CSV table of C-alpha atoms and ligand atoms in Angstrom, one decimal:
chain,number,residue,atom,x,y,z
A,1,UNK,CA,25.4,0.9,-6.0
A,2,UNK,CA,22.6,2.4,-8.6
A,3,UNK,CA,19.0,1.4,-7.7
A,4,UNK,CA,16.8,0.7,-10.4
A,5,UNK,CA,13.6,2.5,-10.7
A,6,UNK,CA,10.7,0.6,-8.9
A,7,UNK,CA,9.2,0.6,-12.5
A,8,UNK,CA,12.0,-2.0,-13.6
A,9,UNK,CA,11.9,-3.6,-10.2
A,10,UNK,CA,8.2,-4.5,-10.4
A,11,UNK,CA,9.0,-5.7,-14.3
A,12,UNK,CA,11.9,-8.0,-13.0
A,13,UNK,CA,10.0,-9.3,-10.2
A,14,UNK,CA,7.2,-10.5,-12.4
A,15,UNK,CA,9.4,-12.1,-14.6
A,16,UNK,CA,11.2,-13.6,-11.7
A,17,UNK,CA,8.0,-14.8,-10.0
A,18,UNK,CA,6.5,-16.0,-13.4
A,19,UNK,CA,9.1,-18.9,-13.2
A,20,UNK,CA,7.4,-20.4,-10.3
A,21,UNK,CA,3.7,-20.1,-11.3
A,22,UNK,CA,2.2,-23.7,-12.2
A,23,UNK,CA,1.2,-24.2,-15.8
A,24,UNK,CA,2.3,-20.0,-16.7
A,25,UNK,CA,1.4,-19.4,-20.1
A,26,UNK,CA,4.3,-17.2,-21.3
A,27,UNK,CA,2.8,-15.7,-23.6
A,28,UNK,CA,0.7,-13.6,-21.0
A,29,UNK,CA,3.7,-12.4,-19.3
A,30,UNK,CA,3.7,-9.0,-21.1
A,31,UNK,CA,0.3,-8.9,-20.7
A,32,UNK,CA,0.6,-9.2,-16.8
A,33,UNK,CA,3.8,-6.6,-16.8
A,34,UNK,CA,2.2,-3.9,-18.4
A,35,UNK,CA,-0.9,-1.9,-17.6
A,36,UNK,CA,-4.0,-2.5,-19.7
A,37,UNK,CA,-4.8,1.3,-19.8
A,38,UNK,CA,-2.8,4.6,-18.9
A,39,UNK,CA,-4.2,7.9,-19.1
A,40,UNK,CA,-2.7,11.3,-18.6
A,41,UNK,CA,-4.5,14.5,-18.4
A,42,UNK,CA,-3.5,17.6,-18.2
A,43,UNK,CA,-5.6,20.5,-16.9
A,44,UNK,CA,-5.9,24.5,-15.6
A,45,UNK,CA,-6.5,25.7,-12.4
A,46,UNK,CA,-7.3,28.8,-10.6
A,47,UNK,CA,-5.2,29.6,-7.7
A,48,UNK,CA,-6.0,31.8,-4.8
A,49,UNK,CA,-3.9,34.5,-5.9
A,50,UNK,CA,-5.9,34.7,-9.5
A,51,UNK,CA,-2.8,33.1,-11.3
A,52,UNK,CA,-3.5,29.8,-13.5
A,53,UNK,CA,-1.6,26.8,-13.3
A,54,UNK,CA,-1.5,23.4,-15.2
A,55,UNK,CA,-1.1,20.1,-13.4
A,56,UNK,CA,-0.8,16.6,-14.8
A,57,UNK,CA,-2.9,13.9,-13.5
A,58,UNK,CA,-2.8,10.3,-14.2
A,59,UNK,CA,-4.9,7.1,-13.9
A,60,UNK,CA,-3.4,3.6,-14.9
A,61,UNK,CA,-5.9,0.5,-15.4
A,62,UNK,CA,-3.5,-2.3,-14.6
A,63,UNK,CA,-5.8,-5.6,-14.7
A,64,UNK,CA,-9.2,-5.8,-14.4
A,65,UNK,CA,-9.7,-9.6,-14.6
A,66,UNK,CA,-10.9,-10.3,-11.2
A,67,UNK,CA,-13.0,-7.4,-11.0
A,68,UNK,CA,-13.3,-3.5,-11.2
A,69,UNK,CA,-9.9,-1.4,-11.1
A,70,UNK,CA,-8.9,-0.6,-7.6
A,71,UNK,CA,-6.1,1.6,-5.9
A,72,UNK,CA,-5.3,5.0,-4.6
A,73,UNK,CA,-4.6,8.5,-5.7
A,74,UNK,CA,-1.7,9.9,-4.7
A,75,UNK,CA,-0.3,13.9,-4.6
A,76,UNK,CA,3.5,14.1,-5.2
A,77,UNK,CA,5.7,16.7,-6.6
A,78,UNK,CA,7.8,13.9,-8.4
A,79,UNK,CA,4.9,11.4,-9.4
A,80,UNK,CA,5.6,9.8,-12.8
A,81,UNK,CA,3.2,7.8,-15.3
A,82,UNK,CA,5.8,5.1,-14.8
A,83,UNK,CA,5.6,5.1,-11.2
A,84,UNK,CA,1.9,5.0,-11.4
A,85,UNK,CA,1.9,2.3,-13.7
A,86,UNK,CA,4.0,-0.1,-11.3
A,87,UNK,CA,2.1,0.8,-8.5
A,88,UNK,CA,-1.5,0.0,-10.5
A,89,UNK,CA,0.2,-3.4,-10.8
A,90,UNK,CA,1.5,-3.7,-7.2
A,91,UNK,CA,-2.6,-3.5,-6.3
A,92,UNK,CA,-3.6,-6.0,-8.8
A,93,UNK,CA,-1.3,-8.2,-7.0
A,94,UNK,CA,-2.2,-7.1,-3.5
A,95,UNK,CA,-5.7,-7.6,-4.4
A,96,UNK,CA,-5.6,-11.3,-5.6
A,97,UNK,CA,-3.2,-12.1,-2.6
A,98,UNK,CA,-6.1,-11.2,0.1
A,99,UNK,CA,-9.0,-12.3,-2.1
A,100,UNK,CA,-10.9,-9.5,-2.8
A,101,UNK,CA,-12.7,-9.2,-6.4
A,102,UNK,CA,-11.1,-6.3,-7.4
A,103,UNK,CA,-8.1,-5.5,-10.4
A,104,UNK,CA,-5.2,-3.0,-9.9
A,105,UNK,CA,-5.4,0.7,-10.5
A,106,UNK,CA,-3.5,3.9,-9.3
A,107,UNK,CA,-3.5,7.5,-10.1
A,108,UNK,CA,-2.3,10.7,-9.0
A,109,UNK,CA,-1.6,14.3,-9.5
A,110,UNK,CA,1.8,15.9,-9.8
A,111,UNK,CA,1.5,18.7,-6.8
A,112,UNK,CA,2.9,19.5,-3.7
A,113,UNK,CA,0.1,19.7,-1.0
A,114,UNK,CA,2.4,21.2,1.3
A,115,UNK,CA,2.3,24.2,-0.9
A,116,UNK,CA,-1.2,24.5,-1.9
A,117,UNK,CA,-4.3,25.6,0.2
A,118,UNK,CA,-7.5,23.7,0.7
A,119,UNK,CA,-9.5,25.7,-1.7
A,120,UNK,CA,-6.8,24.9,-4.4
A,121,UNK,CA,-6.7,21.3,-3.6
A,122,UNK,CA,-10.4,20.9,-3.9
A,123,UNK,CA,-10.0,22.6,-7.4
A,124,UNK,CA,-7.4,20.5,-8.4
A,125,UNK,CA,-9.3,17.5,-7.1
A,126,UNK,CA,-12.7,18.3,-8.8
A,127,UNK,CA,-11.2,19.1,-12.3
A,128,UNK,CA,-8.9,15.8,-12.3
A,129,UNK,CA,-11.8,13.8,-11.3
A,130,UNK,CA,-14.5,15.7,-14.2
A,131,UNK,CA,-10.9,15.1,-16.3
A,132,UNK,CA,-11.0,11.2,-15.9
A,133,UNK,CA,-14.6,11.3,-16.7
A,134,UNK,CA,-16.0,7.8,-16.8
A,135,UNK,CA,-12.7,6.4,-16.8
A,136,UNK,CA,-13.4,5.9,-13.0
A,137,UNK,CA,-16.7,4.5,-12.0
A,138,UNK,CA,-18.3,2.1,-9.3
A,139,UNK,CA,-17.8,-1.1,-11.0
A,140,UNK,CA,-15.3,0.0,-13.4
A,141,UNK,CA,-12.2,1.5,-11.5
A,142,UNK,CA,-12.7,2.9,-8.1
A,143,UNK,CA,-10.1,5.2,-6.4
A,144,UNK,CA,-9.3,5.3,-2.5
A,145,UNK,CA,-6.4,7.5,-0.5
A,146,UNK,CA,-3.0,7.2,-0.9
A,147,UNK,CA,0.1,9.4,0.0
A,148,UNK,CA,-0.9,12.7,0.8
A,149,UNK,CA,-4.7,12.5,0.0
A,150,UNK,CA,-7.2,11.6,2.7
A,151,UNK,CA,-11.1,11.3,3.5
A,152,UNK,CA,-11.4,14.7,2.7
A,153,UNK,CA,-9.9,14.5,-0.8
A,154,UNK,CA,-12.1,11.4,-1.3
A,155,UNK,CA,-15.6,13.2,-0.2
A,156,UNK,CA,-14.7,15.7,-2.9
A,157,UNK,CA,-14.1,12.8,-5.7
A,158,UNK,CA,-17.2,11.5,-4.4
A,159,UNK,CA,-19.2,14.7,-4.6
A,160,UNK,CA,-17.6,15.2,-8.4
A,161,UNK,CA,-18.8,12.4,-9.7
A,162,UNK,CA,-22.4,12.3,-7.9
A,163,UNK,CA,-22.8,15.6,-10.0
A,164,UNK,CA,-21.6,14.3,-13.0
A,165,UNK,CA,-24.3,11.1,-12.6
A,166,UNK,CA,-27.0,12.6,-10.7
A,167,UNK,CA,-30.1,9.9,-9.6
A,168,UNK,CA,-27.9,7.0,-8.6
A,169,UNK,CA,-26.1,5.2,-5.5
A,170,UNK,CA,-22.6,6.6,-6.6
A,171,UNK,CA,-21.0,6.1,-2.9
A,172,UNK,CA,-19.3,2.9,-4.1
A,173,UNK,CA,-17.2,5.1,-6.9
A,174,UNK,CA,-14.6,5.8,-4.1
A,175,UNK,CA,-13.7,4.2,-0.9
A,176,UNK,CA,-11.8,5.6,2.4
A,177,UNK,CA,-14.5,8.5,2.4
A,178,UNK,CA,-15.5,10.2,5.3
A,179,UNK,CA,-17.6,8.0,8.0
A,180,UNK,CA,-20.8,10.2,7.4
A,181,UNK,CA,-20.2,10.4,3.8
A,182,UNK,CA,-20.4,6.3,3.2
A,183,UNK,CA,-17.1,5.6,4.5
A,184,UNK,CA,-16.3,2.8,6.5
A,185,UNK,CA,-15.8,2.4,10.3
A,186,UNK,CA,-11.8,1.1,10.6
A,187,UNK,CA,-11.2,2.4,7.0
A,188,UNK,CA,-8.6,5.4,8.5
A,189,UNK,CA,-6.7,3.4,10.5
A,190,UNK,CA,-7.0,0.1,8.1
A,191,UNK,CA,-3.3,-0.3,6.9
A,192,UNK,CA,-1.7,0.0,9.5
A,193,UNK,CA,-3.7,-2.4,11.5
A,194,UNK,CA,-3.3,-4.7,9.1
A,195,UNK,CA,0.6,-4.5,9.0
A,196,UNK,CA,0.2,-5.5,12.6
A,197,UNK,CA,-2.2,-8.2,11.9
A,198,UNK,CA,0.0,-9.8,9.2
A,199,UNK,CA,3.1,-9.3,11.9
A,200,UNK,CA,1.0,-11.0,14.8
A,201,UNK,CA,0.2,-14.3,12.8
A,202,UNK,CA,3.9,-14.1,10.9
A,203,UNK,CA,5.1,-14.1,14.8
A,204,UNK,CA,2.7,-16.8,15.5
A,205,UNK,CA,3.6,-19.4,13.1
A,206,UNK,CA,7.4,-19.0,12.9
A,207,UNK,CA,8.5,-16.4,15.7
A,208,UNK,CA,11.1,-13.7,15.2
A,209,UNK,CA,14.3,-14.1,18.2
A,210,UNK,CA,12.0,-16.5,20.0
A,211,UNK,CA,9.3,-14.4,20.3
A,212,UNK,CA,6.0,-15.6,19.4
A,213,UNK,CA,3.9,-12.4,20.0
A,214,UNK,CA,5.0,-8.7,19.8
A,215,UNK,CA,5.1,-8.0,23.6
A,216,UNK,CA,8.5,-6.9,24.4
A,217,UNK,CA,9.8,-6.8,20.4
A,218,UNK,CA,11.6,-3.8,19.6
A,219,UNK,CA,10.6,-2.2,16.4
A,220,UNK,CA,12.0,0.6,14.5
A,221,UNK,CA,9.1,2.3,11.9
A,222,UNK,CA,10.3,4.9,9.0
A,223,UNK,CA,7.3,6.9,8.3
A,224,UNK,CA,4.9,8.6,10.4
A,225,UNK,CA,2.2,9.3,8.3
A,226,UNK,CA,-1.6,7.7,8.4
A,227,UNK,CA,0.3,4.0,7.9
A,228,UNK,CA,3.0,4.3,10.4
A,229,UNK,CA,1.3,6.2,13.0
A,230,UNK,CA,-1.5,3.5,13.1
A,231,UNK,CA,0.9,1.2,13.4
A,232,UNK,CA,2.5,2.3,16.1
A,233,UNK,CA,-0.2,2.7,18.0
A,234,UNK,CA,-1.5,-1.0,17.6
A,235,UNK,CA,2.0,-2.0,18.3
A,236,UNK,CA,2.1,-0.4,21.3
A,237,UNK,CA,-1.2,-1.6,22.5
A,238,UNK,CA,0.2,-5.1,21.9
A,239,UNK,CA,3.3,-4.5,24.1
A,240,UNK,CA,5.8,-4.0,21.8
A,241,UNK,CA,8.6,-1.3,22.2
A,242,UNK,CA,9.0,1.5,19.6
A,243,UNK,CA,12.6,1.9,19.4
A,244,UNK,CA,13.1,4.2,16.7
A,245,UNK,CA,10.5,6.6,14.8
A,246,UNK,CA,11.3,8.6,11.4
A,247,UNK,CA,9.1,10.9,9.5
A,248,UNK,CA,10.4,13.0,6.3
A,249,UNK,CA,12.7,15.3,7.8
A,250,UNK,CA,14.3,13.0,10.4
A,251,UNK,CA,13.9,10.3,12.8
A,252,UNK,CA,14.1,9.4,16.6
A,253,UNK,CA,15.6,6.9,18.8
A,254,UNK,CA,14.9,6.0,22.5
A,255,UNK,CA,16.0,2.3,23.4
A,256,UNK,CA,13.4,2.6,26.1
A,257,UNK,CA,10.4,3.5,23.8
A,258,UNK,CA,8.6,6.1,22.1
A,259,UNK,CA,5.0,6.8,22.9
A,260,UNK,CA,3.3,7.2,19.6
A,261,UNK,CA,0.7,9.4,21.1
A,262,UNK,CA,3.3,11.9,22.6
A,263,UNK,CA,5.3,11.8,19.4
A,264,UNK,CA,1.8,12.7,17.7
A,265,UNK,CA,1.2,15.6,19.6
A,266,UNK,CA,5.0,16.9,19.4
A,267,UNK,CA,4.9,16.8,15.8
A,268,UNK,CA,1.4,18.5,15.4
A,269,UNK,CA,2.7,21.2,17.7
A,270,UNK,CA,6.5,21.5,15.7
A,271,UNK,CA,6.0,19.9,12.5
A,272,UNK,CA,8.6,17.5,13.1
A,273,UNK,CA,9.7,14.4,15.4
A,274,UNK,CA,13.2,15.5,15.7
A,275,UNK,CA,13.7,17.4,19.0
A,276,UNK,CA,11.1,15.6,20.6
A,277,UNK,CA,12.1,15.4,24.8
A,278,UNK,CA,13.6,11.9,25.7
A,279,UNK,CA,14.8,11.0,22.5
A,280,UNK,CA,18.1,11.1,20.2
A,281,UNK,CA,17.8,12.5,17.0
A,282,UNK,CA,19.4,10.3,14.3
A,283,UNK,CA,18.9,10.3,10.4
A,284,UNK,CA,16.5,8.2,8.5
A,285,UNK,CA,19.3,6.1,7.3
A,286,UNK,CA,20.4,5.3,10.9
A,287,UNK,CA,17.0,4.3,11.3
A,288,UNK,CA,17.0,1.4,8.6
A,289,UNK,CA,20.1,0.0,10.7
A,290,UNK,CA,19.2,0.8,14.0
A,291,UNK,CA,19.2,-2.1,16.8
A,292,UNK,CA,16.0,-3.9,16.9
A,293,UNK,CA,13.6,-6.7,16.1
A,294,UNK,CA,11.3,-5.4,13.5
A,295,UNK,CA,11.8,-3.0,10.9
A,296,UNK,CA,8.7,-1.4,9.4
A,297,UNK,CA,9.6,0.6,6.2
A,298,UNK,CA,6.5,3.0,6.0
A,299,UNK,CA,7.0,6.0,4.2
A,300,UNK,CA,8.5,5.6,0.3
A,301,UNK,CA,10.2,3.1,-2.1
A,302,UNK,CA,13.7,2.0,-2.3
A,303,UNK,CA,14.6,2.6,1.3
A,304,UNK,CA,16.2,-0.5,1.8
A,305,UNK,CA,18.9,-1.3,-0.7
A,306,UNK,CA,22.1,-3.0,-2.1
A,307,UNK,CA,24.2,-0.5,0.1
A,308,UNK,CA,22.2,-0.2,3.3
A,309,UNK,CA,20.9,-3.8,3.1
A,310,UNK,CA,24.0,-5.8,4.6
A,311,UNK,CA,23.6,-3.5,7.6
A,312,UNK,CA,20.0,-4.2,8.7
A,313,UNK,CA,20.0,-5.5,12.4
A,314,UNK,CA,16.2,-6.5,12.4
A,315,UNK,CA,15.5,-10.0,11.8
A,316,UNK,CA,12.2,-9.1,10.1
A,317,UNK,CA,11.3,-6.4,7.8
A,318,UNK,CA,7.5,-5.6,7.0
A,319,UNK,CA,6.9,-3.7,4.3
A,320,UNK,CA,4.1,-1.0,5.3
A,321,UNK,CA,5.3,1.1,2.3
A,322,UNK,CA,4.8,0.3,-1.3
A,323,UNK,CA,8.4,-1.0,-2.5
A,324,UNK,CA,10.6,-0.1,-0.1
A,325,UNK,CA,13.1,-3.0,-0.2
A,326,UNK,CA,14.3,-3.5,-3.9
A,327,UNK,CA,15.0,-6.8,-5.7
A,328,UNK,CA,18.7,-6.7,-4.9
A,329,UNK,CA,18.4,-5.6,-1.1
A,330,UNK,CA,15.6,-8.9,-0.8
A,331,UNK,CA,18.4,-10.9,-1.5
A,332,UNK,CA,21.1,-9.5,0.5
A,333,UNK,CA,18.5,-9.7,3.5
A,334,UNK,CA,17.8,-13.4,2.7
A,335,UNK,CA,21.4,-13.8,2.9
A,336,UNK,CA,21.5,-12.2,6.2
A,337,UNK,CA,18.6,-14.5,7.1
A,338,UNK,CA,16.4,-11.4,7.4
A,339,UNK,CA,12.9,-12.2,6.3
A,340,UNK,CA,10.6,-9.5,4.8
A,341,UNK,CA,7.0,-9.7,4.7
A,342,UNK,CA,6.1,-8.4,1.6
A,343,UNK,CA,3.9,-5.2,0.5
A,344,UNK,CA,1.7,-6.9,-1.4
A,345,UNK,CA,1.0,-9.1,1.8
A,346,UNK,CA,1.7,-6.9,4.9
A,347,UNK,CA,-0.1,-3.2,3.5
A,348,UNK,CA,-3.0,-5.3,2.0
A,349,UNK,CA,-5.1,-3.6,5.1
A,350,UNK,CA,-6.0,-0.8,3.3
A,351,UNK,CA,-7.5,-2.0,0.3
A,352,UNK,CA,-9.3,-4.9,2.2
A,353,UNK,CA,-11.3,-2.7,4.4
A,354,UNK,CA,-12.0,-0.6,1.1
A,355,UNK,CA,-13.9,-3.5,-0.3
A,356,UNK,CA,-15.9,-3.6,3.0
A,357,UNK,CA,-16.5,-0.2,2.5
A,358,UNK,CA,-17.5,-1.0,-1.3
A,359,UNK,CA,-19.8,-3.8,0.1
A,360,UNK,CA,-21.5,-1.5,2.8
A,361,UNK,CA,-22.1,1.1,0.3
A,362,UNK,CA,-24.1,-1.0,-2.3
A,363,UNK,CA,-25.7,-2.8,0.3
A,364,UNK,CA,-26.6,0.8,2.0
A,365,UNK,CA,-25.3,-0.8,5.5
A,366,UNK,CA,-23.0,0.2,8.0
A,367,UNK,CA,-21.2,-2.4,9.9
A,368,UNK,CA,-19.2,-2.2,13.0
A,369,UNK,CA,-15.7,-1.3,13.8
A,370,UNK,CA,-15.3,-4.3,15.9
A,371,UNK,CA,-16.9,-6.3,12.6
A,372,UNK,CA,-14.6,-4.5,10.3
A,373,UNK,CA,-11.5,-5.4,12.5
A,374,UNK,CA,-12.5,-8.6,13.1
A,375,UNK,CA,-12.8,-9.4,9.2
A,376,UNK,CA,-9.6,-7.7,8.7
A,377,UNK,CA,-7.5,-10.1,11.0
A,378,UNK,CA,-9.2,-13.0,9.4
A,379,UNK,CA,-8.3,-12.1,5.8
A,380,UNK,CA,-4.6,-10.9,6.8
A,381,UNK,CA,-4.3,-13.9,8.7
A,382,UNK,CA,-5.5,-15.8,5.8
A,383,UNK,CA,-3.2,-14.6,3.3
A,384,UNK,CA,0.0,-14.8,5.6
A,385,UNK,CA,-0.9,-18.6,6.2
A,386,UNK,CA,-1.4,-19.1,2.6
A,387,UNK,CA,1.7,-17.2,1.4
A,388,UNK,CA,3.7,-19.2,4.0
A,389,UNK,CA,2.3,-22.4,3.0
A,390,UNK,CA,2.8,-21.4,-0.5
A,391,UNK,CA,6.6,-20.7,0.1
A,392,UNK,CA,7.3,-23.8,1.9
A,393,UNK,CA,6.0,-25.7,-1.2
A,394,UNK,CA,8.2,-23.7,-3.7
A,395,UNK,CA,11.2,-24.1,-1.2
A,396,UNK,CA,10.4,-28.1,-1.5
A,397,UNK,CA,10.2,-27.8,-5.2
A,398,UNK,CA,13.5,-25.3,-5.6
A,399,UNK,CA,16.0,-26.5,-3.0
A,400,UNK,CA,19.0,-24.2,-2.7
A,401,UNK,CA,17.3,-21.6,-5.0
A,402,UNK,CA,17.2,-18.1,-3.2
A,403,UNK,CA,14.5,-16.7,-5.1
A,404,UNK,CA,12.3,-19.5,-4.4
A,405,UNK,CA,12.9,-18.8,-0.8
A,406,UNK,CA,11.6,-15.0,-0.5
A,407,UNK,CA,8.2,-14.5,0.5
A,408,UNK,CA,7.9,-12.3,-1.7
A,409,UNK,CA,8.3,-14.7,-4.5
A,410,UNK,CA,5.6,-16.6,-3.0
A,411,UNK,CA,3.4,-13.9,-2.6
A,412,UNK,CA,3.8,-12.6,-6.2
A,413,UNK,CA,3.9,-16.3,-7.4
A,414,UNK,CA,0.6,-17.1,-5.7
A,415,UNK,CA,-1.2,-13.9,-6.8
A,416,UNK,CA,-0.1,-14.0,-10.6
A,417,UNK,CA,-1.2,-17.7,-10.4
A,418,UNK,CA,-4.5,-16.8,-9.3
A,419,UNK,CA,-4.8,-13.6,-11.9
A,420,UNK,CA,-3.5,-16.0,-14.8
A,421,UNK,CA,-5.8,-18.9,-14.1
A,422,UNK,CA,-8.8,-16.1,-14.1
A,423,UNK,CA,-7.9,-14.9,-17.8
A,424,UNK,CA,-7.8,-18.5,-19.2
A,425,UNK,CA,-11.0,-19.4,-17.1
A,426,UNK,CA,-12.7,-16.3,-18.7
A,427,UNK,CA,-11.5,-17.4,-21.9
A,428,UNK,CA,-9.0,-14.7,-23.8
A,429,UNK,CA,-11.1,-12.6,-26.3
A,430,UNK,CA,-12.6,-13.1,-28.6
B,501,LIG,N1,-3.5,3.1,-1.5
B,501,LIG,C1,-3.7,2.0,-0.6
B,501,LIG,C2,-2.5,0.7,-1.4
B,501,LIG,O1,-1.9,1.0,-1.8
B,501,LIG,C3,-5.2,1.8,-0.8
B,501,LIG,C4,-5.8,1.4,-2.1
B,501,LIG,C5,-7.4,1.0,-2.1
B,501,LIG,O2,-8.1,1.1,-0.7
B,501,LIG,O3,-8.2,0.9,-2.7
B,501,LIG,O4,-3.1,0.0,-0.7
């Protein structure tokens, strides 16, 4: 079966969810489904061997009615403007849902970081930010890390913007910076930890296989990057057992449990997880259907689709990645009694701590890690509670409607309601 592109999926979902938004003005649909602004740049960079290569970069501002655009910058060889646009829309819903005063944005450069030196990456980043010029800014559009970018990339972004705008506090122009450059304690692991806080709160209310906590629950995680590894660590600290773990090259399986620290050390030595002693190699496809209680896709989009959704054995799927479950798979999982904690809720911890970083930068303060984590847990739990309550209300109003029963529908409808309400409150200009 063919899987629609993430962009089409995003449009479909917005269209579906709009049916459940109270007093929704139909004329707003195209405004909410499309980006407010999309920028494409193409720029040359001198490579280490003296040759010159041109790179394409994008920055999309989806919506800024609730505040400045906010969202990551990813570096990926297959990146397209369409994909960036749909990820920017997800940021709008994510920010509205978690209650931070930002709109949605996303950006990136088409490049393969595995083939580039640090010097080349620095020159690409600086030139990209220079090309974007005043399309980013502390109160207009604020980048952050995403796939294959990190705190170092954010330091270069800050430094480039600061050189272009001397004499003022430019720290809030970008989040996810190194801590000594105004980064927030706890930002690095925030998305992964947020995934775990959201899961814990969900378990406390609804439970999974009779368990109300993570203690003893078996978890499969696809993806061992920043998000997957932080989630794995926090899960094991709470007594969960990681039975399967995957990276881009394959996956490993061990019913007795995988120690994330050992897996990290093995991956650092060997460049991959496969072959780790005490585990069996499996494919990423087998990981998705592995015997477990909770499945956490923490890698790329469309990993659970119409073809493999009927075989998923987890009872709860927690979307740590953006868009890992397709709309068709959503309905199949629901028919099989499997709940999905949607991306805009489950992985909002990253942007939540980005907001904390932005506030600290504006105040020129640094909060303790405990304070950051306490506030993160509070916000994740509050959002999960709101989505569960909204979902119950939708199901009461629309009995026997499978779409209304999805937590994604409740999350998206709630976020769209907040954004469309703000559009109307501010008044449509002129
Ligand atoms: N890239 C992350 C996300 O997709 C974080 C964005 C941010 O912190 O602005 O949510």
